[in-house]
Coordinates of C-alpha atoms in Angstrom, one line a residue:
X1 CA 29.0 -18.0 10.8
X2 CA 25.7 -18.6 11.1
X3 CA 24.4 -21.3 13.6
X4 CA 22.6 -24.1 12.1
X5 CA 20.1 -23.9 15.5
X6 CA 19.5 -20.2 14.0
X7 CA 18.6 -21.3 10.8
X8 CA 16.0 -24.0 12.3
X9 CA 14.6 -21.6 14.8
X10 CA 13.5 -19.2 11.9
X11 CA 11.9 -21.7 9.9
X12 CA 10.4 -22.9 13.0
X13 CA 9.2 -19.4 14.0
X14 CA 7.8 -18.8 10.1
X15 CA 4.2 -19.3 9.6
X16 CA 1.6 -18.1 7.2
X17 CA 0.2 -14.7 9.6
X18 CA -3.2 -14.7 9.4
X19 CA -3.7 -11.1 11.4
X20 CA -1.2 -8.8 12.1
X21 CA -0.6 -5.8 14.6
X22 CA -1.3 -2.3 12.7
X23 CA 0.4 -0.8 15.2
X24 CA 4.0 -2.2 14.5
X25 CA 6.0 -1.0 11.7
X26 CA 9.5 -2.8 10.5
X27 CA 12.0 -0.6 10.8
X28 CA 13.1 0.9 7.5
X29 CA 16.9 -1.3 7.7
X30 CA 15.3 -4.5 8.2
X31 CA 12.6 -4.2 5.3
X32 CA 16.1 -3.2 2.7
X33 CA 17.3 -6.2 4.0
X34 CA 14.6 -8.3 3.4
X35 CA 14.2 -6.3 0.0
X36 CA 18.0 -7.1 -0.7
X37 CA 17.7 -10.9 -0.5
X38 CA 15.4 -10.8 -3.0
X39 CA 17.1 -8.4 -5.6
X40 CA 20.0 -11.2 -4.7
X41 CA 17.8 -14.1 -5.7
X42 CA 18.8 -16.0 -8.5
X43 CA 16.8 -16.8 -11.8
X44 CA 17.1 -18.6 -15.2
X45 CA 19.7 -17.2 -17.3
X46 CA 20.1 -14.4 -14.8
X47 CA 17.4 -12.8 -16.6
X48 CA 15.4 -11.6 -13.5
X49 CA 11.6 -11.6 -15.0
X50 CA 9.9 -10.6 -11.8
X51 CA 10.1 -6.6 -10.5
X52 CA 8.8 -6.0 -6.5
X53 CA 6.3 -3.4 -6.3
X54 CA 5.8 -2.3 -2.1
X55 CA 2.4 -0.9 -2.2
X56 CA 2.2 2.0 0.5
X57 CA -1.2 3.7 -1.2
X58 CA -3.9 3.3 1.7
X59 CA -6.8 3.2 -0.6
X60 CA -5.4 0.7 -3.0
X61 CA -4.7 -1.9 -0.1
X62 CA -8.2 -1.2 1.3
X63 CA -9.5 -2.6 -2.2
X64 CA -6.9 -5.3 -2.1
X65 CA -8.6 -6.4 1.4
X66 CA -10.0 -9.8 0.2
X67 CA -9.8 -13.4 -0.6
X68 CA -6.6 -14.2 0.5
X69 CA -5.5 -10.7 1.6
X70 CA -8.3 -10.3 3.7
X71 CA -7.3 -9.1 6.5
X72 CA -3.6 -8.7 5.6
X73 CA -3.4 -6.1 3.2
X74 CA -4.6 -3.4 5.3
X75 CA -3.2 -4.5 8.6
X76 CA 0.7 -5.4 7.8
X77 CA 3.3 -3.2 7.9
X78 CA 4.4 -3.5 4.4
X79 CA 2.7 -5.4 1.0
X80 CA 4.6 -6.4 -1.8
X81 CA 3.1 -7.3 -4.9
X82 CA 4.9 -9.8 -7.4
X83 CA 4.6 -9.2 -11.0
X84 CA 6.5 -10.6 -13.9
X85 CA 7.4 -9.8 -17.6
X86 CA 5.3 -10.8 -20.3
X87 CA 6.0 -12.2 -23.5
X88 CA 7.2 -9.1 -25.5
X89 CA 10.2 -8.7 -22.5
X90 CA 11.5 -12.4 -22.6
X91 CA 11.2 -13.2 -26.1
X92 CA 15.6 -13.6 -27.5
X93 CA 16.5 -10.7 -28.9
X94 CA 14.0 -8.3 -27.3
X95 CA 15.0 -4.5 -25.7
X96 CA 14.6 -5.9 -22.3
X97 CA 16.7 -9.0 -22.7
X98 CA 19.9 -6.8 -24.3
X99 CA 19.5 -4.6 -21.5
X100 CA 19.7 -7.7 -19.1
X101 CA 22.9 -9.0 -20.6
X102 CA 24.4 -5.7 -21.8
X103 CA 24.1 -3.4 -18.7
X104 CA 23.7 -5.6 -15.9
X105 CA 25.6 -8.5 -16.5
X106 CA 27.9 -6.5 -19.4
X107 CA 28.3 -9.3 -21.7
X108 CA 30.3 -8.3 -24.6
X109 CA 28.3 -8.3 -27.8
X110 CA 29.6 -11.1 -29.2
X111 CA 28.9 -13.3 -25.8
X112 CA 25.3 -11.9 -25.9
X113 CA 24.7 -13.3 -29.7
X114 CA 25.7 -17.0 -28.4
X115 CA 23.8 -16.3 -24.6
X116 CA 20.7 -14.6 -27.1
X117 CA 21.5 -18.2 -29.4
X118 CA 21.4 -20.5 -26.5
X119 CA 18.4 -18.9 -24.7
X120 CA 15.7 -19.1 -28.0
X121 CA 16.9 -22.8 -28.3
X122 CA 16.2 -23.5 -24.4
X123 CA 12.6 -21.6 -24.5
X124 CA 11.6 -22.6 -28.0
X125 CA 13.2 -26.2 -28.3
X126 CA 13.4 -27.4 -24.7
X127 CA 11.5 -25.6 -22.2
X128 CA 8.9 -24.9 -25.1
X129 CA 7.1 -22.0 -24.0
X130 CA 8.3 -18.9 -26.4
X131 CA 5.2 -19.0 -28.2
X132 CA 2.7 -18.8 -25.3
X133 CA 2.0 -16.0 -23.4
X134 CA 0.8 -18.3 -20.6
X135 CA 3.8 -20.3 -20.7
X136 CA 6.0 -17.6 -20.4
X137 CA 4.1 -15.9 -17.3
X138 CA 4.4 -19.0 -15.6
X139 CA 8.0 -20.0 -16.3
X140 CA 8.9 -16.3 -15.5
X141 CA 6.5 -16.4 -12.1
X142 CA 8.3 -19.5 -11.1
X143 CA 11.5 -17.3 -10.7
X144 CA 9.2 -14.9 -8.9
X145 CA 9.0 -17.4 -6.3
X146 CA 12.8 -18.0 -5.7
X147 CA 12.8 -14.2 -4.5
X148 CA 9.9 -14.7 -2.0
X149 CA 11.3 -17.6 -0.7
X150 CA 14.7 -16.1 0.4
X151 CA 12.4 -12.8 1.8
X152 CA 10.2 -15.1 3.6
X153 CA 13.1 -16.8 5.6
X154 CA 15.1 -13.7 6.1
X155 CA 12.0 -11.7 7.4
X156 CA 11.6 -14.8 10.1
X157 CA 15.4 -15.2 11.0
X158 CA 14.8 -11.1 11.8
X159 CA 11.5 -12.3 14.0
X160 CA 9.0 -10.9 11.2
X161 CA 6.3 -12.4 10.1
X162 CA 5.1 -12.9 6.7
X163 CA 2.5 -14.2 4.4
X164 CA 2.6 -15.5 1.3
X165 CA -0.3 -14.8 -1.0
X166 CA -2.3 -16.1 -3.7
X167 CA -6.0 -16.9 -3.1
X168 CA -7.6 -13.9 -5.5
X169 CA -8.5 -13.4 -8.7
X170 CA -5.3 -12.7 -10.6
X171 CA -7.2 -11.2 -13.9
X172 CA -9.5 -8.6 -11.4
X173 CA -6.1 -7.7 -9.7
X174 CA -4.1 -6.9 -12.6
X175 CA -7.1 -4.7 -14.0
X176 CA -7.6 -2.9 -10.8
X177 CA -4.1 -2.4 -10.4
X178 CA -3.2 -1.3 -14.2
X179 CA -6.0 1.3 -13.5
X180 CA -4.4 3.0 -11.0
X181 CA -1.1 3.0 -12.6
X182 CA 0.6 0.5 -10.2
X183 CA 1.9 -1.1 -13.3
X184 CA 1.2 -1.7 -17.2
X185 CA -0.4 -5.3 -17.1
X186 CA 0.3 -5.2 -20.8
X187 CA 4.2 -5.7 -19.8
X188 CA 3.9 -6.8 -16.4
X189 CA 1.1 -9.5 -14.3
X190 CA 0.7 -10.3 -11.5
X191 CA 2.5 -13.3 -10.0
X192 CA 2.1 -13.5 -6.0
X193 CA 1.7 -11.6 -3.4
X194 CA 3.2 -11.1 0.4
X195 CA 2.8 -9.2 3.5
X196 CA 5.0 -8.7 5.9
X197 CA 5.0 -7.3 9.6
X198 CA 3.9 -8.2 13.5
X199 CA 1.5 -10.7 14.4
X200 CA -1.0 -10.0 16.6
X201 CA -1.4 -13.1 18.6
X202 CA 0.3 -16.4 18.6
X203 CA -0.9 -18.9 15.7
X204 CA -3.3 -20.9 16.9
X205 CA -2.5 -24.0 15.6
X206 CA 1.2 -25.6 15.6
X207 CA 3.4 -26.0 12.3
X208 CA 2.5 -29.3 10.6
X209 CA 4.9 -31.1 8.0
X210 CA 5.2 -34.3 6.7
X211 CA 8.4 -36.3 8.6
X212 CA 11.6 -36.1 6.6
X213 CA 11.3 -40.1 5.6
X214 CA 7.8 -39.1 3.7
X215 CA 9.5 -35.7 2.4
X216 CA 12.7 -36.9 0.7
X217 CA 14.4 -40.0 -1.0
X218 CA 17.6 -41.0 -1.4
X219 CA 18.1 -42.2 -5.1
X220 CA 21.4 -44.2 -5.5

């Protein structure tokens, strides 16, 4: 059982790093961990959009070393990039989305016509974003964020830090990055970014929030 204390010490531990020691690594174990919380996340449909790429390559964090990385990318111990399906993968009835239901969640085929059924209705009829690319990256990044979430909090209830990232230019990245063959940005994009590791120094400003009576209503 975990202690609720526990739980509010992490969050109150968690802040946005802005420099971290290059010097400390995370041990192997607790990055799979960290890893495994996301791969645990859950997303619409069970569909999981979003793929975690941990960039290792020296050189390609050294070009990643701006805007909002700056400072980050080079310096953490480990950088995770983001990036989520595109329209060809989450249309109903594409390869990707029979893999989804068939091998992973092994639906039996008549289950997957009515999930495959239910699913165009939601993203055509309700949701309405089938028929724009744009809509689709950002419904599909919006599960991205589930997974960072539940990595940010379990990196801080292990005493690592984190970072959460997303001041660049998101077209510039995904060129750069389909370049080097990180990824295809033709089937993936990029959705967010994070570092993760040891900071160097305490933050030099305490964690602000609005109080709990600004934050949340009751509705009855």
């Amino acid at each position: 059982m975990i202690h609720k204390q526990d739980i509010l010490d992490a969050y109150h531990f968690r802040h946005a790093c802005k420099a971290y020691d290059p010097s400390k690594k995370i041990p192997q174990e607790d990055f799979d961990l960290i890893l495994e919380t996301a791969r645990l996340s859950p997303s619409s449909f069970g569909f999981e959009p979003w793929k975690l790429i941990v960039l290792e390559n020296p050189a390609i964090r050294r070009l990643l070393d701006v805007g909002g990385a700056q400072g980050k990318a080079v310096d953490a111990s480990h950088f995770v990039l983001f990036v989520v399906r595109q329209q060809a993968d989450l249309t109903a009835g594409s390869d990707y989305l029979k893999h989804q239901m068939q091998d992973i969640m092994h639906m039996p085929a008549e289950v997957q016509q009515g999930y495959t059924d239910f699913f165009r209705h939601y993203s055509e009829k309700e949701a309405t974003f089938a028929h724009d690319p744009r809509l689709v990256h950002e419904w599909a990044a919006r599960q991205s964020y589930i997974a960072l979430g539940n990595m940010l909090t379990t990196a801080a209830m292990l005493g690592i830090d984190s970072t959460p990232i997303e001041g660049f230019n998101y077209a510039e990245f995904d060129q750069l990055l389909s370049d080097r063959g990180v990824y295809d940005k033709s089937r993936f994009k990029l959705s967010v970014m994070a570092t993760f590791g040891y900071r160097a120094g305490e933050p030099k400003h305490a964690k602000t929030h609005r109080p709990m009576s600004e934050a949340v209503e009751y509705f009855k």
